[in-house]
mmCIF file of C-alpha atoms and ligand atoms in Angstrom:
data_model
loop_
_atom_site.group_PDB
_atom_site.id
_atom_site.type_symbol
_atom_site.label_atom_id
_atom_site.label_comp_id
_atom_site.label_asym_id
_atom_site.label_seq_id
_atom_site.Cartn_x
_atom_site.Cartn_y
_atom_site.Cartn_z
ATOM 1 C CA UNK A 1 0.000 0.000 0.000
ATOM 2 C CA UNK A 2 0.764 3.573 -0.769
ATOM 3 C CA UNK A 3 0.650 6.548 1.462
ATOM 4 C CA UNK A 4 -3.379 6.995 -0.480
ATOM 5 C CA UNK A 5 -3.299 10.052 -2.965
ATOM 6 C CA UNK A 6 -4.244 13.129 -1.864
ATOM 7 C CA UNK A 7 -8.081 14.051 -2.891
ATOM 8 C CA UNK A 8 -7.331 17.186 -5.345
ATOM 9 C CA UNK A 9 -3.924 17.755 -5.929
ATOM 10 C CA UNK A 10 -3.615 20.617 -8.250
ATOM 11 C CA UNK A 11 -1.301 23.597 -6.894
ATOM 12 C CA UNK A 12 -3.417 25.664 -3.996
ATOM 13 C CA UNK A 13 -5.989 23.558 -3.921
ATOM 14 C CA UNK A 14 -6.756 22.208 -0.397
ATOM 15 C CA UNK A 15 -5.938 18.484 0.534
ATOM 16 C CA UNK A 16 -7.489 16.313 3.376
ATOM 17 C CA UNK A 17 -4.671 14.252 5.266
ATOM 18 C CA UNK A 18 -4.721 11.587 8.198
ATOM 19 C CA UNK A 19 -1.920 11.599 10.802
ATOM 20 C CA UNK A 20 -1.813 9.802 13.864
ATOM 21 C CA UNK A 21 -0.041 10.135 17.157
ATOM 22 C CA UNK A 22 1.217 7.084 18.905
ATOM 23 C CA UNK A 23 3.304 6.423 22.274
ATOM 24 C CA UNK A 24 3.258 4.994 25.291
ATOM 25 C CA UNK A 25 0.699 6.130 27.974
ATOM 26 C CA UNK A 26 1.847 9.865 29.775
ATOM 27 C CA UNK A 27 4.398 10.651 27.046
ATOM 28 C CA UNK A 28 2.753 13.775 26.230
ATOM 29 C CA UNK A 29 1.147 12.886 23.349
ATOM 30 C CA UNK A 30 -2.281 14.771 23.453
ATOM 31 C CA UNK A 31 -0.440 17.588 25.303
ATOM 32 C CA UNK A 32 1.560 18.171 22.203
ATOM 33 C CA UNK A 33 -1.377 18.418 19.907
ATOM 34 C CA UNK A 34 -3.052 20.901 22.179
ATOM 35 C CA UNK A 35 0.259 23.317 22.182
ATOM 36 C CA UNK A 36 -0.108 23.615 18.728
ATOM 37 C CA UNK A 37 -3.796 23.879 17.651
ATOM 38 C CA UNK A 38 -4.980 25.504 20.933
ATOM 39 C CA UNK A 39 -1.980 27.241 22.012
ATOM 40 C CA UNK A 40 -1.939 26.191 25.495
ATOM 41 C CA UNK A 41 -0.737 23.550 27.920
ATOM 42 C CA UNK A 42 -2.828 21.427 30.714
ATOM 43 C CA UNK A 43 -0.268 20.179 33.559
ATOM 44 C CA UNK A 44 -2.979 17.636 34.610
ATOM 45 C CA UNK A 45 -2.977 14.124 33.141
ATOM 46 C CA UNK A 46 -6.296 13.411 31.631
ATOM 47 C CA UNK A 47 -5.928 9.820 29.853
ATOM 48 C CA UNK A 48 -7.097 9.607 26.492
ATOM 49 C CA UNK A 49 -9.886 7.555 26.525
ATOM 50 C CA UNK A 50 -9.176 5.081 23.349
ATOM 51 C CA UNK A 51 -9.540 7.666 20.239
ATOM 52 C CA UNK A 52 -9.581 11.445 20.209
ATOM 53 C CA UNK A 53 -9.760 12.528 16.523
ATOM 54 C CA UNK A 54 -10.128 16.133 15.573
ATOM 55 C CA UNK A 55 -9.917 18.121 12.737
ATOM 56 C CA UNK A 56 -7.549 21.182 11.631
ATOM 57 C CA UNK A 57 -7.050 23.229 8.930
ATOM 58 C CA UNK A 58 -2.919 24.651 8.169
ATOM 59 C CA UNK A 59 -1.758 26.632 5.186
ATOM 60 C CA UNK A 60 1.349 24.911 3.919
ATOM 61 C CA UNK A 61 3.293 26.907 0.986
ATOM 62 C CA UNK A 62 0.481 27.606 -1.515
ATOM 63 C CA UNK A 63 -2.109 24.720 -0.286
ATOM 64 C CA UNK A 64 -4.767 24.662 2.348
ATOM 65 C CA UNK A 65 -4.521 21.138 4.470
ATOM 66 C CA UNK A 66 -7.169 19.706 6.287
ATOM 67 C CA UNK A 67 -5.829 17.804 8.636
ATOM 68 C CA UNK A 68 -7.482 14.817 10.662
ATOM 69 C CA UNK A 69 -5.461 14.305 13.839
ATOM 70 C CA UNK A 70 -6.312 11.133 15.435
ATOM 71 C CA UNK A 71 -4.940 11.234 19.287
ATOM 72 C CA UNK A 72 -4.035 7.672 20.556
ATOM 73 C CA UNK A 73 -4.551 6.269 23.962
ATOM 74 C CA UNK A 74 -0.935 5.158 25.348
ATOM 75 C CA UNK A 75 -2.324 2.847 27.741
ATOM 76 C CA UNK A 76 -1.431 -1.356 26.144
ATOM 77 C CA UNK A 77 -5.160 -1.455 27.416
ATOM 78 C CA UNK A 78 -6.974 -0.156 24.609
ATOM 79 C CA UNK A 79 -4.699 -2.392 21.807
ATOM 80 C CA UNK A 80 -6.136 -5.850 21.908
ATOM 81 C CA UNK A 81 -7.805 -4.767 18.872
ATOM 82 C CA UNK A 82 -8.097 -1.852 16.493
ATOM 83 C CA UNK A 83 -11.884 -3.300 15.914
ATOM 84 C CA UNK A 84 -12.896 -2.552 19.988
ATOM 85 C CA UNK A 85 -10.435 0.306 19.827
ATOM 86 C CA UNK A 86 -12.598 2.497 16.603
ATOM 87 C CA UNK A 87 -16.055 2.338 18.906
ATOM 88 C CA UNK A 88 -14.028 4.689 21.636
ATOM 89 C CA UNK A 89 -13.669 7.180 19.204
ATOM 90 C CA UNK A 90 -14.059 10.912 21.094
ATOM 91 C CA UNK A 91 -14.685 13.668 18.440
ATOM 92 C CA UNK A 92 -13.603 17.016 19.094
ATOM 93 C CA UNK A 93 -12.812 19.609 16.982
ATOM 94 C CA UNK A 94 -10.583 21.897 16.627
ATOM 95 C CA UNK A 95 -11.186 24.362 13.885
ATOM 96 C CA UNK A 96 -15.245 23.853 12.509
ATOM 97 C CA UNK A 97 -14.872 22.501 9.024
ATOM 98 C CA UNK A 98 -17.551 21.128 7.398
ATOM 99 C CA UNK A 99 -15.740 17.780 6.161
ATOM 100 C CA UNK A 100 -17.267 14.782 8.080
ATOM 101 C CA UNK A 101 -15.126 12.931 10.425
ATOM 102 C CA UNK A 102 -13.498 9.674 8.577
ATOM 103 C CA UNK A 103 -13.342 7.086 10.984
ATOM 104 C CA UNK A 104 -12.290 3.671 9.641
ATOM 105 C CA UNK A 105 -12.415 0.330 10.715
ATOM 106 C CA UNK A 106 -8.434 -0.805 9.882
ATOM 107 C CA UNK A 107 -7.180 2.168 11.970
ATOM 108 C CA UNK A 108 -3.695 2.805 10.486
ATOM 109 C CA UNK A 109 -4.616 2.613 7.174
ATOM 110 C CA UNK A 110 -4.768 5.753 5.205
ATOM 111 C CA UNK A 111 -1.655 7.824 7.065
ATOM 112 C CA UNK A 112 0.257 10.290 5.688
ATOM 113 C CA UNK A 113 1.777 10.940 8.810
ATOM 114 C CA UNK A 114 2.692 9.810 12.448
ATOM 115 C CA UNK A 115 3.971 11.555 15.228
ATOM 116 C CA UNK A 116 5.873 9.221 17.286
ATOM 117 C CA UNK A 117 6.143 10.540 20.564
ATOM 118 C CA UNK A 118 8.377 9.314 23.477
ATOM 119 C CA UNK A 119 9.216 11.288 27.375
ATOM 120 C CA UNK A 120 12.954 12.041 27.409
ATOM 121 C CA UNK A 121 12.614 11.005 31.385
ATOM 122 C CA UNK A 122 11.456 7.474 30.773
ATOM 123 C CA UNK A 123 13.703 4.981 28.899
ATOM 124 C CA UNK A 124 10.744 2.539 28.515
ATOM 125 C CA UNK A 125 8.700 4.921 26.278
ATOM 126 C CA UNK A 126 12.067 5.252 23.849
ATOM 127 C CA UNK A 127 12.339 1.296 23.811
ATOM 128 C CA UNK A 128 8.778 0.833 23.266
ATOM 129 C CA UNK A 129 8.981 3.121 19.965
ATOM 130 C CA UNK A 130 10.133 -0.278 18.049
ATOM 131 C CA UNK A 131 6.859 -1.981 19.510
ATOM 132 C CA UNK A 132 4.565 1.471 18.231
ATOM 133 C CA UNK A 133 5.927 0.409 14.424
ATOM 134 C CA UNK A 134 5.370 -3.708 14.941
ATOM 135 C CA UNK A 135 1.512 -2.879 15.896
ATOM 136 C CA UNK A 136 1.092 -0.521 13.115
ATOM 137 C CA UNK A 137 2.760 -2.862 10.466
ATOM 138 C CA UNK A 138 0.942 -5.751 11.741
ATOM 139 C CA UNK A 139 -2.095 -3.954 11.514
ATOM 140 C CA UNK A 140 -1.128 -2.696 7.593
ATOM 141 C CA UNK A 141 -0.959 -6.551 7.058
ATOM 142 C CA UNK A 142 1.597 -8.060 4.477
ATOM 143 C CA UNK A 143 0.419 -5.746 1.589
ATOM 144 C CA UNK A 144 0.755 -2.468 3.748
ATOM 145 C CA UNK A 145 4.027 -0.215 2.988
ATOM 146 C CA UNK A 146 5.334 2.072 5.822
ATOM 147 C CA UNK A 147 7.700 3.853 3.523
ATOM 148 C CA UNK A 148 6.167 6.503 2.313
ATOM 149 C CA UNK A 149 4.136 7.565 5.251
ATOM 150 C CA UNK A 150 6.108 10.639 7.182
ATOM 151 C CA UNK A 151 6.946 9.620 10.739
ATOM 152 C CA UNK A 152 8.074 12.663 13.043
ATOM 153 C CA UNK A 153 9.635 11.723 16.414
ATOM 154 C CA UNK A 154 9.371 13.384 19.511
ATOM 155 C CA UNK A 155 11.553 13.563 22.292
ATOM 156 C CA UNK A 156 9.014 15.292 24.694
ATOM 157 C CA UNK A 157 9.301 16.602 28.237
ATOM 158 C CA UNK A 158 12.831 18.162 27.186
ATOM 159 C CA UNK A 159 11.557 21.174 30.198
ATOM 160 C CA UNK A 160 12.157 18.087 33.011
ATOM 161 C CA UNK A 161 16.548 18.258 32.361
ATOM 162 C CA UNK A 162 17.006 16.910 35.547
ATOM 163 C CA UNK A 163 15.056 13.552 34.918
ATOM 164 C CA UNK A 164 16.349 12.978 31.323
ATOM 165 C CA UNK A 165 17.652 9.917 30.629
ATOM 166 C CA UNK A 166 17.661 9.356 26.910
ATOM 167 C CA UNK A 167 19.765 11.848 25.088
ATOM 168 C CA UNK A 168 19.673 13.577 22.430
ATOM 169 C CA UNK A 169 21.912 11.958 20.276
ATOM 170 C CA UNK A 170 20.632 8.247 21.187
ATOM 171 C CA UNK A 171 16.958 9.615 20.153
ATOM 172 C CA UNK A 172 18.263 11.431 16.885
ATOM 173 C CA UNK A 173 20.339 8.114 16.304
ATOM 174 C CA UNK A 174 16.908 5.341 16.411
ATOM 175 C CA UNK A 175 15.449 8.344 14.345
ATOM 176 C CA UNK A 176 17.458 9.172 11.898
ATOM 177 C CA UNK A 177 18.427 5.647 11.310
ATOM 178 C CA UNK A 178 14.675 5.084 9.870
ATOM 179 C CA UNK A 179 14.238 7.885 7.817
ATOM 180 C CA UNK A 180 12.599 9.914 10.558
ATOM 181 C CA UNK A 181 12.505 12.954 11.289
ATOM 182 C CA UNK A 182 13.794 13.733 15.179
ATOM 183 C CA UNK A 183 11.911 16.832 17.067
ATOM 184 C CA UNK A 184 12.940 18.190 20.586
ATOM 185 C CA UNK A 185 9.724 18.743 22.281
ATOM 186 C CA UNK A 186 8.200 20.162 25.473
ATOM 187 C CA UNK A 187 4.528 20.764 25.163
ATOM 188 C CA UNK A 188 4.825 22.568 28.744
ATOM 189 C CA UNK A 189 7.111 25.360 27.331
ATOM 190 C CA UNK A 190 6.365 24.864 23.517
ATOM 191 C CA UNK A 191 9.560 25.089 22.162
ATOM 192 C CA UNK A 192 10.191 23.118 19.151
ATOM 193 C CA UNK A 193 6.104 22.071 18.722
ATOM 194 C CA UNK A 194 5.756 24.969 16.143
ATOM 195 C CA UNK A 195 9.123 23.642 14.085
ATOM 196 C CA UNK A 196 8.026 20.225 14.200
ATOM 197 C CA UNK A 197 4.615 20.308 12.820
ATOM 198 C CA UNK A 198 5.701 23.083 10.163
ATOM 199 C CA UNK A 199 8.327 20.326 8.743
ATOM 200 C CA UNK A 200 6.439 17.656 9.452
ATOM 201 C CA UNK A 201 3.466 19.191 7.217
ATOM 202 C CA UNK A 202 5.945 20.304 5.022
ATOM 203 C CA UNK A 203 6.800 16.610 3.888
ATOM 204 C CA UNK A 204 3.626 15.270 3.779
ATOM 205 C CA UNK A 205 2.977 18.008 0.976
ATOM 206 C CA UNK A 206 5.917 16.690 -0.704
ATOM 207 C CA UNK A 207 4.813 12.963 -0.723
ATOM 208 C CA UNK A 208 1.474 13.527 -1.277
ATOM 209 C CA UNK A 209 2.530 16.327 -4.301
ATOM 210 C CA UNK A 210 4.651 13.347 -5.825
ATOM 211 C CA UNK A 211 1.861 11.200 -6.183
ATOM 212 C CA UNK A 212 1.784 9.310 -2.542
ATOM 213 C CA UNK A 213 5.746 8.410 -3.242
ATOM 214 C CA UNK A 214 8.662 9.926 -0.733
ATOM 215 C CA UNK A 215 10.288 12.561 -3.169
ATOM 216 C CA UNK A 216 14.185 11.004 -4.152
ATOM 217 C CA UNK A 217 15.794 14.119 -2.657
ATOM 218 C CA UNK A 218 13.860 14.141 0.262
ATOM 219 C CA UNK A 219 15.617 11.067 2.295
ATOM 220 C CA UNK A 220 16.742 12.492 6.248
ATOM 221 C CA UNK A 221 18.347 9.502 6.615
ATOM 222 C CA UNK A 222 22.045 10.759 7.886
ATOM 223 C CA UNK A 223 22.792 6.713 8.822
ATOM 224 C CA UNK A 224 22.341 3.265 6.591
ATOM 225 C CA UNK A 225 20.934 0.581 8.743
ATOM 226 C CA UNK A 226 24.795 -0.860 9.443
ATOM 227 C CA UNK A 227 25.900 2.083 10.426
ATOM 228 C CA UNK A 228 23.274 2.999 13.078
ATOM 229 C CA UNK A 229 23.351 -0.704 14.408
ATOM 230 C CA UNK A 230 27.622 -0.055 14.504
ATOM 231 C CA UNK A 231 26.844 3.249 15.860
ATOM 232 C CA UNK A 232 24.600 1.559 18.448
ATOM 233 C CA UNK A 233 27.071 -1.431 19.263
ATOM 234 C CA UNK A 234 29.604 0.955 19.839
ATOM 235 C CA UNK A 235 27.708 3.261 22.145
ATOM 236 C CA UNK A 236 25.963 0.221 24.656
ATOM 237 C CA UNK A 237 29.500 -1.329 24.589
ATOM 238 C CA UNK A 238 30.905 -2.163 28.105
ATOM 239 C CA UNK A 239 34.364 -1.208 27.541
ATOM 240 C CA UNK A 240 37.023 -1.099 25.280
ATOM 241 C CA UNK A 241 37.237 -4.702 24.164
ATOM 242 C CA UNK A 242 33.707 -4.861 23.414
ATOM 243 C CA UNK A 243 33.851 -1.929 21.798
ATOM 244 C CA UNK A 244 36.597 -3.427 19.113
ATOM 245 C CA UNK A 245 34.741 -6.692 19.424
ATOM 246 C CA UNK A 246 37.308 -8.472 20.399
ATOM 247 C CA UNK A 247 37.579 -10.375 23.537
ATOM 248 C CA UNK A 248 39.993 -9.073 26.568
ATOM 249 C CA UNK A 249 43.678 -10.434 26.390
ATOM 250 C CA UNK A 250 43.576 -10.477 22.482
ATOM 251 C CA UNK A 251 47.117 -10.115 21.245
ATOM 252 C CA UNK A 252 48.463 -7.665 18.562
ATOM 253 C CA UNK A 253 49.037 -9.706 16.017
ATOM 254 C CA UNK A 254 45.021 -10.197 15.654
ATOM 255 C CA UNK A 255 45.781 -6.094 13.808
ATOM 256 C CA UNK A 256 48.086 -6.833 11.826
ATOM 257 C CA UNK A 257 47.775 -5.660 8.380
ATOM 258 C CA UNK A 258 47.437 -9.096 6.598
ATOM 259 C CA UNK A 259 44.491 -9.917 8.965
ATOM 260 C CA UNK A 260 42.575 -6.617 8.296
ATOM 261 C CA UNK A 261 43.170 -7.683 4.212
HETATM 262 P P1 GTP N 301 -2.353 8.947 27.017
HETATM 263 O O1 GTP N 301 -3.498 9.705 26.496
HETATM 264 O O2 GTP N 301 -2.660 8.211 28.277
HETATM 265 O O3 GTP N 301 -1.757 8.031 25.994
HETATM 266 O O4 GTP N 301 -1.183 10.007 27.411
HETATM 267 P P2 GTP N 301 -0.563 11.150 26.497
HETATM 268 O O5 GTP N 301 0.652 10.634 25.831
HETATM 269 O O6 GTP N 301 -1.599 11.766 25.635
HETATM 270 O O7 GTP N 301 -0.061 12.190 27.597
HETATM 271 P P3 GTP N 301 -0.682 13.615 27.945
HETATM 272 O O8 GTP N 301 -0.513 14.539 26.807
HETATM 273 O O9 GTP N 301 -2.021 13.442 28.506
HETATM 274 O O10 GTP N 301 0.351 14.088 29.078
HETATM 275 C C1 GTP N 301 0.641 13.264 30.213
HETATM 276 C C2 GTP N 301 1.181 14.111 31.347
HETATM 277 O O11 GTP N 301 2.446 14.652 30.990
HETATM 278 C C3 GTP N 301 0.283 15.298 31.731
HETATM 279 O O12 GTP N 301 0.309 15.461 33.125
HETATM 280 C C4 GTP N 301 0.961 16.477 31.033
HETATM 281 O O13 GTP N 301 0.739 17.681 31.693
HETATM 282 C C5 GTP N 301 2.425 16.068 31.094
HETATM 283 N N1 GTP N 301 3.225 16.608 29.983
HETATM 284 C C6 GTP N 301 2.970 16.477 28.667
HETATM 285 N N2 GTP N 301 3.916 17.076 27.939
HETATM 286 C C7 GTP N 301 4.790 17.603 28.809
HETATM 287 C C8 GTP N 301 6.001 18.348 28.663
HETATM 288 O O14 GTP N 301 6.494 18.656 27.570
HETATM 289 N N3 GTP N 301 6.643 18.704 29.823
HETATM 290 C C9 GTP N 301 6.156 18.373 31.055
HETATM 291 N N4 GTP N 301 6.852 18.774 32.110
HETATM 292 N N5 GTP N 301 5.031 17.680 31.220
HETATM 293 C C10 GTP N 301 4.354 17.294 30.112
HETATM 294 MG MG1 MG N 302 -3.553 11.385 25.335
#
């Protein structure tokens, strides 16, 4: 499957796009959406209740988008099934448009976008970003393609320094290493929220302008696959040794010139 085609496509007319926010419970998913369309920031945790979907409208270069912004519950409670997970769908909405709501039953399908979202104070939300892609996939089936759907990452909560324990580089890494893009985030102070949705936006426009296909010039992969998993070795190794992959007590001769031939 193809990131699906864009309604109207012609230069300045509007388009109608699906993105999706996933994450573990309390990452600061909904929080993030609320900076941005409504400009403001609730410090109490109000769980989202299976589905909140609204709708927004953003000018991007010459086109109007309308964008549907389904809101995922975090909580591994409300995934035994996309089926029992589409009848706790909360509407709100944001801007009033008069487009009707487009709920579906195969929940993933359709996405131009995801924002992947993960708290910068809680290791287990970065590890669980792998899981996030494995439901999604699995719920695409064998025929769905993730590579042409625009996946921003998030490393929220950035405000809480003195709980952070996944940095910025080891974020940017997992990122960057899938074609994502990589956001610094706090939905409490707003900085980078603006900056990530404009770019985020921006490349939707320039899949969906290039027929529902990633544009050639438009990879942000900085790492190929070996080199983030070297990159990766390298960084979780436990000393030196392991960091050459060789074991301790190795002699010399193991780097000499004929055995690197
Ligand atoms: P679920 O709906 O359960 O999946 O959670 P969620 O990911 O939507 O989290 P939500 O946006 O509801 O935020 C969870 C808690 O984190 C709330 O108490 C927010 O106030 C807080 N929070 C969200 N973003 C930030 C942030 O950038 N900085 C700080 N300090 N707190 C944040
Ligand atoms: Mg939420």
């Amino acid at each position: 499957m193809e990131a699906s085609m864009p309604k109207r496509k012609e230069p300045g007319k509007s388009l109608r796009i699906k993105v999706i926010s996933m994450g573990n419970a309390e990452v600061g998913k909904s929080c993030i959406i609320k900076r941005y369309c409504e400009k403001r920031f609730v410090s109490k945790y109000l769980a989202t209740i299976g589905i909140d979907y609204g709708v927004t409208k953003v000018q991007v270069r010459d086109r109007e988008i309308k964008v549907n912004i389904f809101d995922m519950a975090g909580h591994p409670f409300f995934y035994e099934g996309t089926a029992q997970l589409c009848c706790l769908i909360v509407v709100w909405r944001i801007t009033p448009v008069t487009s009707e709501p487009q709920v579906r039953n195969e929940f993933y399908k359709d996405t131009q976008g995801v924002i992947l979202v993960y708290d910068v104070g809680q290791k287990e939300s970065f590890d669980a970003l792998d899981a996030w892609l494995v439901e999604m996939k699995q719920d695409l089936g064998p025929h769905g393609n993730m590579e042409n759907i625009v996946f921003v990452v998030c490393a929220n909560k950035i405000d809480c320094a003195k709980h952070r324990c996944v940095d910025e580089s080891e974020g940017r890494l997992w990122a960057e290493s899938k074609g994502f893009l990589y956001f610094e985030t706090s939905a409490q102070t707003g900085e980078g929220i603006s900056e990530m949705f404009q770019t985020f936006y921006l490349n939707i426009l320039d899949v969906c302008e290039h027929g529902g296909k990633r544009p050639a010039t438009n990879s942000n992969a900085s790492f190929t696959k070996e080199q983030a998993d070297t990159i990766r070795r390298i960084r979780n190794s436990k000393d030196s040794w392991d960091m050459l992959g060789i074991k301790p007590g190795a002699s010399r001769s193991l780097f000499s010139p004929a055995c690197l031939s």
